[in-house]
Short mmCIF file of C-alpha atoms and ligand atoms in Angstrom, two decimals:
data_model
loop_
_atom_site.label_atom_id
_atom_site.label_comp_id
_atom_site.label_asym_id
_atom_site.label_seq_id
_atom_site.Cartn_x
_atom_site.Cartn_y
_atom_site.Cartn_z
CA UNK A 1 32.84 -42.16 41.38
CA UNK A 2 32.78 -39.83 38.78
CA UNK A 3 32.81 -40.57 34.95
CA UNK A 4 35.38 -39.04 33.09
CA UNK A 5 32.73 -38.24 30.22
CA UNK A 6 30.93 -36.10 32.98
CA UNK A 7 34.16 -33.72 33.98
CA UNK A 8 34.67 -33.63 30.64
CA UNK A 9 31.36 -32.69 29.76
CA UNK A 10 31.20 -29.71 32.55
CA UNK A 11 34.51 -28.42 31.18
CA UNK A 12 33.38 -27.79 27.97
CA UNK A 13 30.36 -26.19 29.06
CA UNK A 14 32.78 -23.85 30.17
CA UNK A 15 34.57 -23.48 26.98
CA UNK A 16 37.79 -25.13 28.52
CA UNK A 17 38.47 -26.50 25.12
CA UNK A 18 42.62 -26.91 25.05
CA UNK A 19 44.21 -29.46 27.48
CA UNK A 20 47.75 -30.08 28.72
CA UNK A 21 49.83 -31.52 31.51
CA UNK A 22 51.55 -34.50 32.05
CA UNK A 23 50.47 -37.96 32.75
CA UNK A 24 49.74 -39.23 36.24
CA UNK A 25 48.15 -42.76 37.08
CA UNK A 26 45.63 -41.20 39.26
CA UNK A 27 44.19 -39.29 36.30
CA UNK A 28 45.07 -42.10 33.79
CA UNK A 29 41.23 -42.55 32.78
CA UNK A 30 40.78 -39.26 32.11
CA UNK A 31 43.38 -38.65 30.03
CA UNK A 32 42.74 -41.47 28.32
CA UNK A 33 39.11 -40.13 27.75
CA UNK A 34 40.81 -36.84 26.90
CA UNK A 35 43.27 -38.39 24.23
CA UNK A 36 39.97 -40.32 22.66
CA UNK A 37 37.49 -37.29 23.00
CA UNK A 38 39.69 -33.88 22.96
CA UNK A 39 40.81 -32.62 18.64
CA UNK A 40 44.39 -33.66 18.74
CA UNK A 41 45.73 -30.09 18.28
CA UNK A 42 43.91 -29.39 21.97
CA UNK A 43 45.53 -31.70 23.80
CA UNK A 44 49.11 -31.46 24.50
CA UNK A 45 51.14 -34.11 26.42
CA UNK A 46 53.39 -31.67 27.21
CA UNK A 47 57.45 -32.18 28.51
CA UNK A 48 56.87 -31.51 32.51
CA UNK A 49 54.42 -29.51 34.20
CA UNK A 50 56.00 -25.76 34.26
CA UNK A 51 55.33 -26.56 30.00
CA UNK A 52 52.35 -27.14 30.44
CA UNK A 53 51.95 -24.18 32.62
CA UNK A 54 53.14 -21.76 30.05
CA UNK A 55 51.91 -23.64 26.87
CA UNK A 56 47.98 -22.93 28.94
CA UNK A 57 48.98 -19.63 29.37
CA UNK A 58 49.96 -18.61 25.50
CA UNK A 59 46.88 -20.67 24.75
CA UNK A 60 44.79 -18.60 27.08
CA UNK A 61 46.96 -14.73 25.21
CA UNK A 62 45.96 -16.35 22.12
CA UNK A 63 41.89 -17.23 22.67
CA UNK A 64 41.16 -16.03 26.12
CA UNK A 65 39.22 -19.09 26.92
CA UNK A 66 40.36 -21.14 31.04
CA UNK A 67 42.84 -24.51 29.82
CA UNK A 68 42.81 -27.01 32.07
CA UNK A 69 46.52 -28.46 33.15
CA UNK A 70 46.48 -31.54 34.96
CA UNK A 71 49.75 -33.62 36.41
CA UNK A 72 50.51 -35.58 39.32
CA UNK A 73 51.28 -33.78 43.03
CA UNK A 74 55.28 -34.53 42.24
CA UNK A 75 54.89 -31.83 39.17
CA UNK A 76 54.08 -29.11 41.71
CA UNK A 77 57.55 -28.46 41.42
CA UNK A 78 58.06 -28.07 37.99
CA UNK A 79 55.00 -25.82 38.23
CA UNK A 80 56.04 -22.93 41.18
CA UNK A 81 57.81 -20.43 38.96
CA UNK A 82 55.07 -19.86 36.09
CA UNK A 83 52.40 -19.94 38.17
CA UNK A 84 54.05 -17.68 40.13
CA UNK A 85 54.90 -15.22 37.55
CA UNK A 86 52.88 -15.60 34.39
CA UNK A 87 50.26 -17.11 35.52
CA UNK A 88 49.98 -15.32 39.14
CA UNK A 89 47.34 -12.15 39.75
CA UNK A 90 50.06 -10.18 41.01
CA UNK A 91 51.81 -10.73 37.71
CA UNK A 92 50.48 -11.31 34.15
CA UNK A 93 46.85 -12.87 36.26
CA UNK A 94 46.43 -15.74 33.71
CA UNK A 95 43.32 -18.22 34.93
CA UNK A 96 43.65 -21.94 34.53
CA UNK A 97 42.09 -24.90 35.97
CA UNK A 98 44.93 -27.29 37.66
CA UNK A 99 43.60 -30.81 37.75
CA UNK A 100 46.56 -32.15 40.58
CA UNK A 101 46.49 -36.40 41.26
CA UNK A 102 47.05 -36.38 44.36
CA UNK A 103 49.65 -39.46 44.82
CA UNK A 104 50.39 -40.16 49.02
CA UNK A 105 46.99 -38.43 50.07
CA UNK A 106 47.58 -38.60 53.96
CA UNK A 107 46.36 -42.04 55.36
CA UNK A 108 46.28 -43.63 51.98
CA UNK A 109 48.80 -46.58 51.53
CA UNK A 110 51.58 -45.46 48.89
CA UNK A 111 55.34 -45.69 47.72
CA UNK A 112 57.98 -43.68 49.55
CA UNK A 113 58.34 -40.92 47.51
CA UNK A 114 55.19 -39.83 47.58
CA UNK A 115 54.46 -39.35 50.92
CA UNK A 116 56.15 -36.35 51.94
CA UNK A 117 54.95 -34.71 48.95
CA UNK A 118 51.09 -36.22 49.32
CA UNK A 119 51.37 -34.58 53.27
CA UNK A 120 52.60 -31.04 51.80
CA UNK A 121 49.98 -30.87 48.30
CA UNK A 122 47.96 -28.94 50.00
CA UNK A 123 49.78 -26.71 51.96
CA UNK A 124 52.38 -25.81 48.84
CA UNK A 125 48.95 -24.55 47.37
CA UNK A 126 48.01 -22.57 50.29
CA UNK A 127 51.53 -20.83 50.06
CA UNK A 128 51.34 -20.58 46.96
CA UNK A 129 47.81 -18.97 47.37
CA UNK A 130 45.92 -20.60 44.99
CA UNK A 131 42.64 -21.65 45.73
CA UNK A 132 41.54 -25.40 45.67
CA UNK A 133 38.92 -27.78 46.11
CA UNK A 134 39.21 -31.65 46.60
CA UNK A 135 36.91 -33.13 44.12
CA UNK A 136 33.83 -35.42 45.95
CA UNK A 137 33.45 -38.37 44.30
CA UNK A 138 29.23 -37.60 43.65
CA UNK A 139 28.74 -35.80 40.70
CA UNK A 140 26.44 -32.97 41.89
CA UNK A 141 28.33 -32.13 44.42
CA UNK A 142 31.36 -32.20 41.96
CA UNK A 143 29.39 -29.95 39.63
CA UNK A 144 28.89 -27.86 42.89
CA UNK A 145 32.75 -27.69 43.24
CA UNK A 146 33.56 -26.90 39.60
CA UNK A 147 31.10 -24.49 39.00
CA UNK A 148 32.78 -22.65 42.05
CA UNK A 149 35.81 -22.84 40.89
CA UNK A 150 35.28 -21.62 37.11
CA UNK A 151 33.33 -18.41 39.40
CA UNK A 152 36.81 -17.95 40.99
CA UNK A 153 38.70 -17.81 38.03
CA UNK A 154 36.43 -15.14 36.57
CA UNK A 155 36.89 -13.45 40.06
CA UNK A 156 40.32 -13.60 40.11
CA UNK A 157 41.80 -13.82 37.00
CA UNK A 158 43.96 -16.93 38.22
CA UNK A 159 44.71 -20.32 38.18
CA UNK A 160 42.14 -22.50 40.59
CA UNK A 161 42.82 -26.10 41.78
CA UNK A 162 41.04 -29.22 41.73
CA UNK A 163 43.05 -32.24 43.69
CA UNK A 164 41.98 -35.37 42.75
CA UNK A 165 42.04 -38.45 45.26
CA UNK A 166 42.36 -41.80 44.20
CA UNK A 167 40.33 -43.73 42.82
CA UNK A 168 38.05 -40.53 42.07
CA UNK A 169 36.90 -41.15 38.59
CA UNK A 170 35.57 -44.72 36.89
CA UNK A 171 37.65 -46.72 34.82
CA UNK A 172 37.92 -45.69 30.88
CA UNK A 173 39.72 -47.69 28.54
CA UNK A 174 41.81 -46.03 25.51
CA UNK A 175 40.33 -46.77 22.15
CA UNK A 176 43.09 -44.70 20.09
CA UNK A 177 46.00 -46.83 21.65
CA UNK A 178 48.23 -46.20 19.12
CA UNK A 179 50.85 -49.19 18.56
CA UNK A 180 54.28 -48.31 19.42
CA UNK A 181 56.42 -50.45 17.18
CA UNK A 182 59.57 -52.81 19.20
CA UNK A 183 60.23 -55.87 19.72
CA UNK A 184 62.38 -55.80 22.98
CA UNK A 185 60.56 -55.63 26.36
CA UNK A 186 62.23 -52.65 28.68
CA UNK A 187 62.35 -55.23 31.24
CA UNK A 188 64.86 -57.89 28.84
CA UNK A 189 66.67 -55.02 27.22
CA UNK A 190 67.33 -54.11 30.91
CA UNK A 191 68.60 -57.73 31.55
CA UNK A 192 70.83 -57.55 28.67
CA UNK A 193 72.67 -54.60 29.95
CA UNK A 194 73.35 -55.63 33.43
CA UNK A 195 74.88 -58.96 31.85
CA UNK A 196 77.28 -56.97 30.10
CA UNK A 197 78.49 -54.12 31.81
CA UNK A 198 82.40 -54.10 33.05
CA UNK A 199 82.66 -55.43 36.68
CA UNK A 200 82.22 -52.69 39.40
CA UNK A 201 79.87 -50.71 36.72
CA UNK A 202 77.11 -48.01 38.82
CA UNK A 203 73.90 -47.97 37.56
CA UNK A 204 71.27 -44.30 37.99
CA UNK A 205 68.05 -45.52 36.88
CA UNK A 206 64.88 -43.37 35.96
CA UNK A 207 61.48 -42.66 37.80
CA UNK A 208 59.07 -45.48 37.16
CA UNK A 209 58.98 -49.32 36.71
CA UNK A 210 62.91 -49.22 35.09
CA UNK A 211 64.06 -48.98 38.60
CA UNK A 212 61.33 -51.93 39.86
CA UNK A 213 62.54 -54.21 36.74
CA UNK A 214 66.18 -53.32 37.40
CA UNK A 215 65.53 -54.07 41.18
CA UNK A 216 63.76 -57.65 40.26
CA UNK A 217 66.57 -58.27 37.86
CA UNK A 218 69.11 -58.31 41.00
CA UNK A 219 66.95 -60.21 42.86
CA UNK A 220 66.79 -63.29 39.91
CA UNK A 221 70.67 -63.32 39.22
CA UNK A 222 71.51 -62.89 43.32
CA UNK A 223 73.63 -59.54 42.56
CA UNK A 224 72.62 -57.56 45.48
CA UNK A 225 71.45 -53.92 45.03
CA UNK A 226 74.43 -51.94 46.01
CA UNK A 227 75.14 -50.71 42.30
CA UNK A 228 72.38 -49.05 41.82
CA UNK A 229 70.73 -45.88 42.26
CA UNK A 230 66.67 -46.34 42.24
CA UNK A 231 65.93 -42.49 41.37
CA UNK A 232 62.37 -43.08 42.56
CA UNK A 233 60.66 -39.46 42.12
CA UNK A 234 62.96 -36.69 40.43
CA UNK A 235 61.60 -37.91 37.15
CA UNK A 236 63.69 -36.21 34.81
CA UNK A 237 66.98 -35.89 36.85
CA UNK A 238 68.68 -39.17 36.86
CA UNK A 239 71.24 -38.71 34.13
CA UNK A 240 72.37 -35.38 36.01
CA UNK A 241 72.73 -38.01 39.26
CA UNK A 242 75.07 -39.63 36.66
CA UNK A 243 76.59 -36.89 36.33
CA UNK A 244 77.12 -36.12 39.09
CA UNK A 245 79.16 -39.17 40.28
CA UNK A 246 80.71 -39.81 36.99
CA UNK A 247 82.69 -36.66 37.42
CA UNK A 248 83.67 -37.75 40.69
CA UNK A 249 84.78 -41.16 40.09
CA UNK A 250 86.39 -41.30 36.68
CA UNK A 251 87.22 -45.16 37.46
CA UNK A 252 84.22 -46.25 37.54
CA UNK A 253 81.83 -46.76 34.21
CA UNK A 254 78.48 -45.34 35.43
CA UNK A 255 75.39 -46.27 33.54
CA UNK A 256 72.13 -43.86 33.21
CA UNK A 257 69.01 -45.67 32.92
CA UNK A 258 66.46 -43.18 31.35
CA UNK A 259 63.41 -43.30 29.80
CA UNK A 260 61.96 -41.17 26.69
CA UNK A 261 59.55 -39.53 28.87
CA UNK A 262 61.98 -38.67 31.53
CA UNK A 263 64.69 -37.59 29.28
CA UNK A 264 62.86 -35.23 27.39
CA UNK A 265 61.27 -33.55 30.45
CA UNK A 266 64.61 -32.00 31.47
CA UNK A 267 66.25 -32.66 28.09
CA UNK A 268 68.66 -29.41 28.58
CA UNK A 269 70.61 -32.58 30.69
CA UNK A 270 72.46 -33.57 27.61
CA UNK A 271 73.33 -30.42 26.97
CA UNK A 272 75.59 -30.17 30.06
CA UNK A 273 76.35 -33.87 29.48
CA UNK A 274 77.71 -33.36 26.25
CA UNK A 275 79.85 -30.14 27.19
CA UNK A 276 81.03 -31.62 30.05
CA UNK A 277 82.54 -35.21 28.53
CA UNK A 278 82.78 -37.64 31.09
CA UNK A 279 84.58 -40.50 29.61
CA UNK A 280 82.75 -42.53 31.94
CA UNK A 281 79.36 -41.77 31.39
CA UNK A 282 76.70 -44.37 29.41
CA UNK A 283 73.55 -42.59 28.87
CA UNK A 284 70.80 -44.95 27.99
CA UNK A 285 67.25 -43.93 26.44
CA UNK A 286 64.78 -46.87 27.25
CA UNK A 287 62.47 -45.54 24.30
CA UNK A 288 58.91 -46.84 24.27
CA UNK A 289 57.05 -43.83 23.07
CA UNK A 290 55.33 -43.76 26.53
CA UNK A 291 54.44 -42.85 29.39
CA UNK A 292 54.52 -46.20 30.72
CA UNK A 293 54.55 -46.41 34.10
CA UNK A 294 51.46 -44.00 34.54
CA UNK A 295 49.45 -45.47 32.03
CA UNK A 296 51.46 -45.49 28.72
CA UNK A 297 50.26 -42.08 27.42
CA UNK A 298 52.24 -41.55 24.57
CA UNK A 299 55.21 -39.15 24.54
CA UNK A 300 57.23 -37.80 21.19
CA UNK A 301 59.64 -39.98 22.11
CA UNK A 302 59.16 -41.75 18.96
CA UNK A 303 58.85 -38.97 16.88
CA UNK A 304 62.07 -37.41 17.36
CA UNK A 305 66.00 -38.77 16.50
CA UNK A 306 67.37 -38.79 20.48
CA UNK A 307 70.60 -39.73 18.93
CA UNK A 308 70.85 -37.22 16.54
CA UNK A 309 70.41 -34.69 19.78
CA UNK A 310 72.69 -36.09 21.56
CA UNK A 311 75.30 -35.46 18.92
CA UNK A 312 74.70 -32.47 18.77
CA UNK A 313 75.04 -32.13 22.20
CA UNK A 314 78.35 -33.47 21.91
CA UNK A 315 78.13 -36.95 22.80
CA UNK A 316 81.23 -38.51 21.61
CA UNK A 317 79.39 -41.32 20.17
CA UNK A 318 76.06 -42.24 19.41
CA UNK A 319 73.75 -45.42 18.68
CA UNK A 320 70.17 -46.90 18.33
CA UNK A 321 69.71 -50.72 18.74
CA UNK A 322 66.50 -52.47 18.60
CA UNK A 323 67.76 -56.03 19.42
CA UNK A 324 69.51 -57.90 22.18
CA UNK A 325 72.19 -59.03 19.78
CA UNK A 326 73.17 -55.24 18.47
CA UNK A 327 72.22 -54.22 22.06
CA UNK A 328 74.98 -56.77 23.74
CA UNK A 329 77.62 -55.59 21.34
CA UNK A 330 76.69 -51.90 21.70
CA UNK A 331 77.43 -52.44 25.72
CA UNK A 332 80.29 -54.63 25.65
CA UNK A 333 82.07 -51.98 23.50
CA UNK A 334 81.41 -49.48 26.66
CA UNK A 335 84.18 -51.57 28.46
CA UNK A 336 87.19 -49.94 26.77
CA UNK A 337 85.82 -46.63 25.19
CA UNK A 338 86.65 -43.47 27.26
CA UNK A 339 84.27 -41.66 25.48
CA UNK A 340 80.67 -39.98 26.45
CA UNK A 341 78.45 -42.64 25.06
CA UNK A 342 74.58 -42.44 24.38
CA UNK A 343 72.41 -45.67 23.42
CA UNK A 344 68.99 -45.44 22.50
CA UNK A 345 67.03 -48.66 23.03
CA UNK A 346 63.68 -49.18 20.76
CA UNK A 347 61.76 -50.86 23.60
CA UNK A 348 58.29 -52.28 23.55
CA UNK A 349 54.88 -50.94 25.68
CA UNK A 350 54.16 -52.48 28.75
CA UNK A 351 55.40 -54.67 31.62
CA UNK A 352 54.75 -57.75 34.01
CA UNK A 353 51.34 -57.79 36.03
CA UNK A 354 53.47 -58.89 38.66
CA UNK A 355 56.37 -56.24 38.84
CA UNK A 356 57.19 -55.90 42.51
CA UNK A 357 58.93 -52.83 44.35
CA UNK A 358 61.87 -52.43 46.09
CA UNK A 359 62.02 -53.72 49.45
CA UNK A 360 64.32 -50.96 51.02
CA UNK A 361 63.54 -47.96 52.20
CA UNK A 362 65.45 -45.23 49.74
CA UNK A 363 67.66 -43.59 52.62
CA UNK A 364 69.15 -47.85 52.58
CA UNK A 365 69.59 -47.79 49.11
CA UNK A 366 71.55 -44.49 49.24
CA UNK A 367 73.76 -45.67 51.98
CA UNK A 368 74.91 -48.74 49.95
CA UNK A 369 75.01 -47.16 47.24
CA UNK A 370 77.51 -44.71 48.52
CA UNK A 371 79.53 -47.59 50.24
CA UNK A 372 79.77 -49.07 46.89
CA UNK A 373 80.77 -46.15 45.44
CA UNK A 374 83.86 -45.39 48.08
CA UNK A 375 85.34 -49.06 47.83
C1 TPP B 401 57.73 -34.43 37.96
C2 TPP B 401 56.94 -35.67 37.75
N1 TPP B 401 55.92 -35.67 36.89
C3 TPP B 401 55.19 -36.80 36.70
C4 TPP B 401 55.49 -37.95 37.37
C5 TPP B 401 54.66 -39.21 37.19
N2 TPP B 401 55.40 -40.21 36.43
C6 TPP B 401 56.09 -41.22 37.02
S1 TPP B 401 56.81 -42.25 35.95
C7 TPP B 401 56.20 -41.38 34.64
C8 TPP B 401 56.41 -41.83 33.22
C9 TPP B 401 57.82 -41.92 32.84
O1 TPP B 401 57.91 -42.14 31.46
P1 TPP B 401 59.26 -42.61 30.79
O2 TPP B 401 60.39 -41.83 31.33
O3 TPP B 401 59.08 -42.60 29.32
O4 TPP B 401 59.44 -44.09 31.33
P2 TPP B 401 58.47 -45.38 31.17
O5 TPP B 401 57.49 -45.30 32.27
O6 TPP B 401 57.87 -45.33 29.82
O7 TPP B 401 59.42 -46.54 31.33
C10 TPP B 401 55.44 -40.27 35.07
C11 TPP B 401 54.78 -39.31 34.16
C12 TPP B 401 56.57 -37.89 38.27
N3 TPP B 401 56.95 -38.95 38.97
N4 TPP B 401 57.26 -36.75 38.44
#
């Protein structure tokens, strides 16, 4: 295993000294070194990887000096166009080291959505021609592999990979673990929703452990699964799922289940949210300042009024609860509005040790889902 202290330690030598990406729970203890270690101004948790892509890149106009962006394999996406225009040699040749968990690593036991894109990490690199390595878990020979890659760079002028397997650095615990004020778990506020919702309510629920507390929920009050939508990867996208079907079934009250994080990666949602109206539509922000499920980096989410954007997105009508009482009232009113409604949730940090995961595959959950949706 390799310390985080140590990759640290060799990127510095190397005057990487500004860091950005997005959190991954393969990387968690080095990011968590990185948040304790890194100035504050040189460390950007950035809102999805293609930011982070471009924020390296006007870091590297501005000081000349390699960044290092790190996410998880399912931010590739976000990633292909800026590294394939600003930051590609063919373009505006902008080096930067890529530090890529690599979630669903052939062979290695992991969650649906991952696998496909664990079996393709390497090959979207090879397309994309940018050079990699896959980090060794012994430090020389790490050093070996980072020292080649820093060579490239300089070579090249371009961005060079490092994929990181799991379990390849040693555990790190977070000293600056900044208290995110709430008193609401996301797992009750959850709870409280789907007790109050009109009858034949849809639910789209975000990336991460909402969907696996949503999913348990079912499971304790015997309501089957068939009105929701897990949105297991696509972090980012589930209140355009919403969307989506809201438009197409005006009957029915659908119910977004989003979380800071994921909302404010693809936050130009609301925008089309709020110009398009549905009068069906509940968009709810599960806010606990966090990164949760990967570790509970922190994002802005508490550091910016989600309400007051979604105003001004157009949102017919807007509110932030912090209890189960206002947070009861705020969803039975739903029932009989036809209006866009957003509700911001002040969650707490954190969930059960012994969250489980769905049970069916996603292609079953689609297919009721869809039944459920046609009846
Ligand atoms: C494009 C993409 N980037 C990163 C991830 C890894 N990831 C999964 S859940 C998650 C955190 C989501 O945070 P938030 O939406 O605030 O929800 P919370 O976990 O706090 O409930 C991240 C970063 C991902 N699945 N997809």
């Amino acid at each position: 295993m390799i310390t985080p202290q140590f990759f640290y330690n060799i990127l510095k030598t190397n005057n990487t000294l500004f860091f950005t990406g997005v959190p991954d729970s393969l990387l968690k203890n080095f990011c968590a070194y990185l948040t304790d270690t890194a100035e504050q101004k040189n460390h950007i948790i950035a809102a999805n990887e293609g930011n982070a892509i471009a924020l390296a890149a006007g870091h590297y106009l501005a000081k000349g000096t390699i960044p290092l962006v790190y996410m998880q394999n399912s931010g590739i996406g976000n990633t292909v166009n800026p590294l394939l225009s600003l930051a590609d040699k063919e373009v505006y040749s902008t080096p930067m080291l890529l530090m890529i968990g690599w979630r669903g690593e052939p062979e290695v036991h992991d969650e649906p959505q991952h696998i496909k894109q664990g079996r393709v990490t390497t090959a979207l690199l090879e397309e994309m021609e940018i050079p990699y390595c896959i980090l060794d878990t012994d430090e020389s020979a790490a050093e070996k592999q980072i020292e080649t890659a820093y060579q490239t760079m300089k070579d090249t002028q371009a961005p060079y990979a490092i994929v990181i397997r799991k379990g390849t650095f040693s555990s790190y615990t977070l000293k600056n673990n900044e208290e995110v004020p709430g008193t609401m778990s996301r797992e009750s506020a959850i709870e409280t929703i789907i007790q109050n919702v009109p009858a034949q309510s849809a639910f789209v629920s975000t990336t991460g452990k909402a969907s696996r507390e949503l999913y348990e929920l079912r499971n304790k009050y015997n309501q089957g699964h068939a009105a929701d939508f897990l949105t297991v990867g696509s972090m980012g996208h589930a209140s355009q799922i919403a969307l989506g079907i809201a438009l197409e079934k005006p009957e029915k009250k659908i119910f977004c289940l989003d979380g800071d994080g994921a909302a404010i990666m693809h936050m130009g949602a609301m925008a089309v949210i709020g110009t398009q109206k549905p009068e069906n539509l509940v968009h709810i922000v599960l806010n606990n300042g966090a990164h949760d499920s990967v570790g509970g980096q922190p994002t802005i989410g508490r550091q910016i009024d989600l309400c007051a954007i979604a105003k001004a997105c157009g949102y017919d009508e807007t509110l932030s609860v912090s209890t189960a009482e206002e947070l009861k009232k705020a969803v039975i009113q739903t029932a009989d509005t036809k209006k866009t409604v957003f509700i911001e949730i002040i969650v707490t940090k954190g969930a059960r040790e012994d969250l489980g995961r769905p049970a069916e595959a996603p292609c079953e959950n689609k297919a009721a889902f869809m039944k459920y949706l046609g009846e």
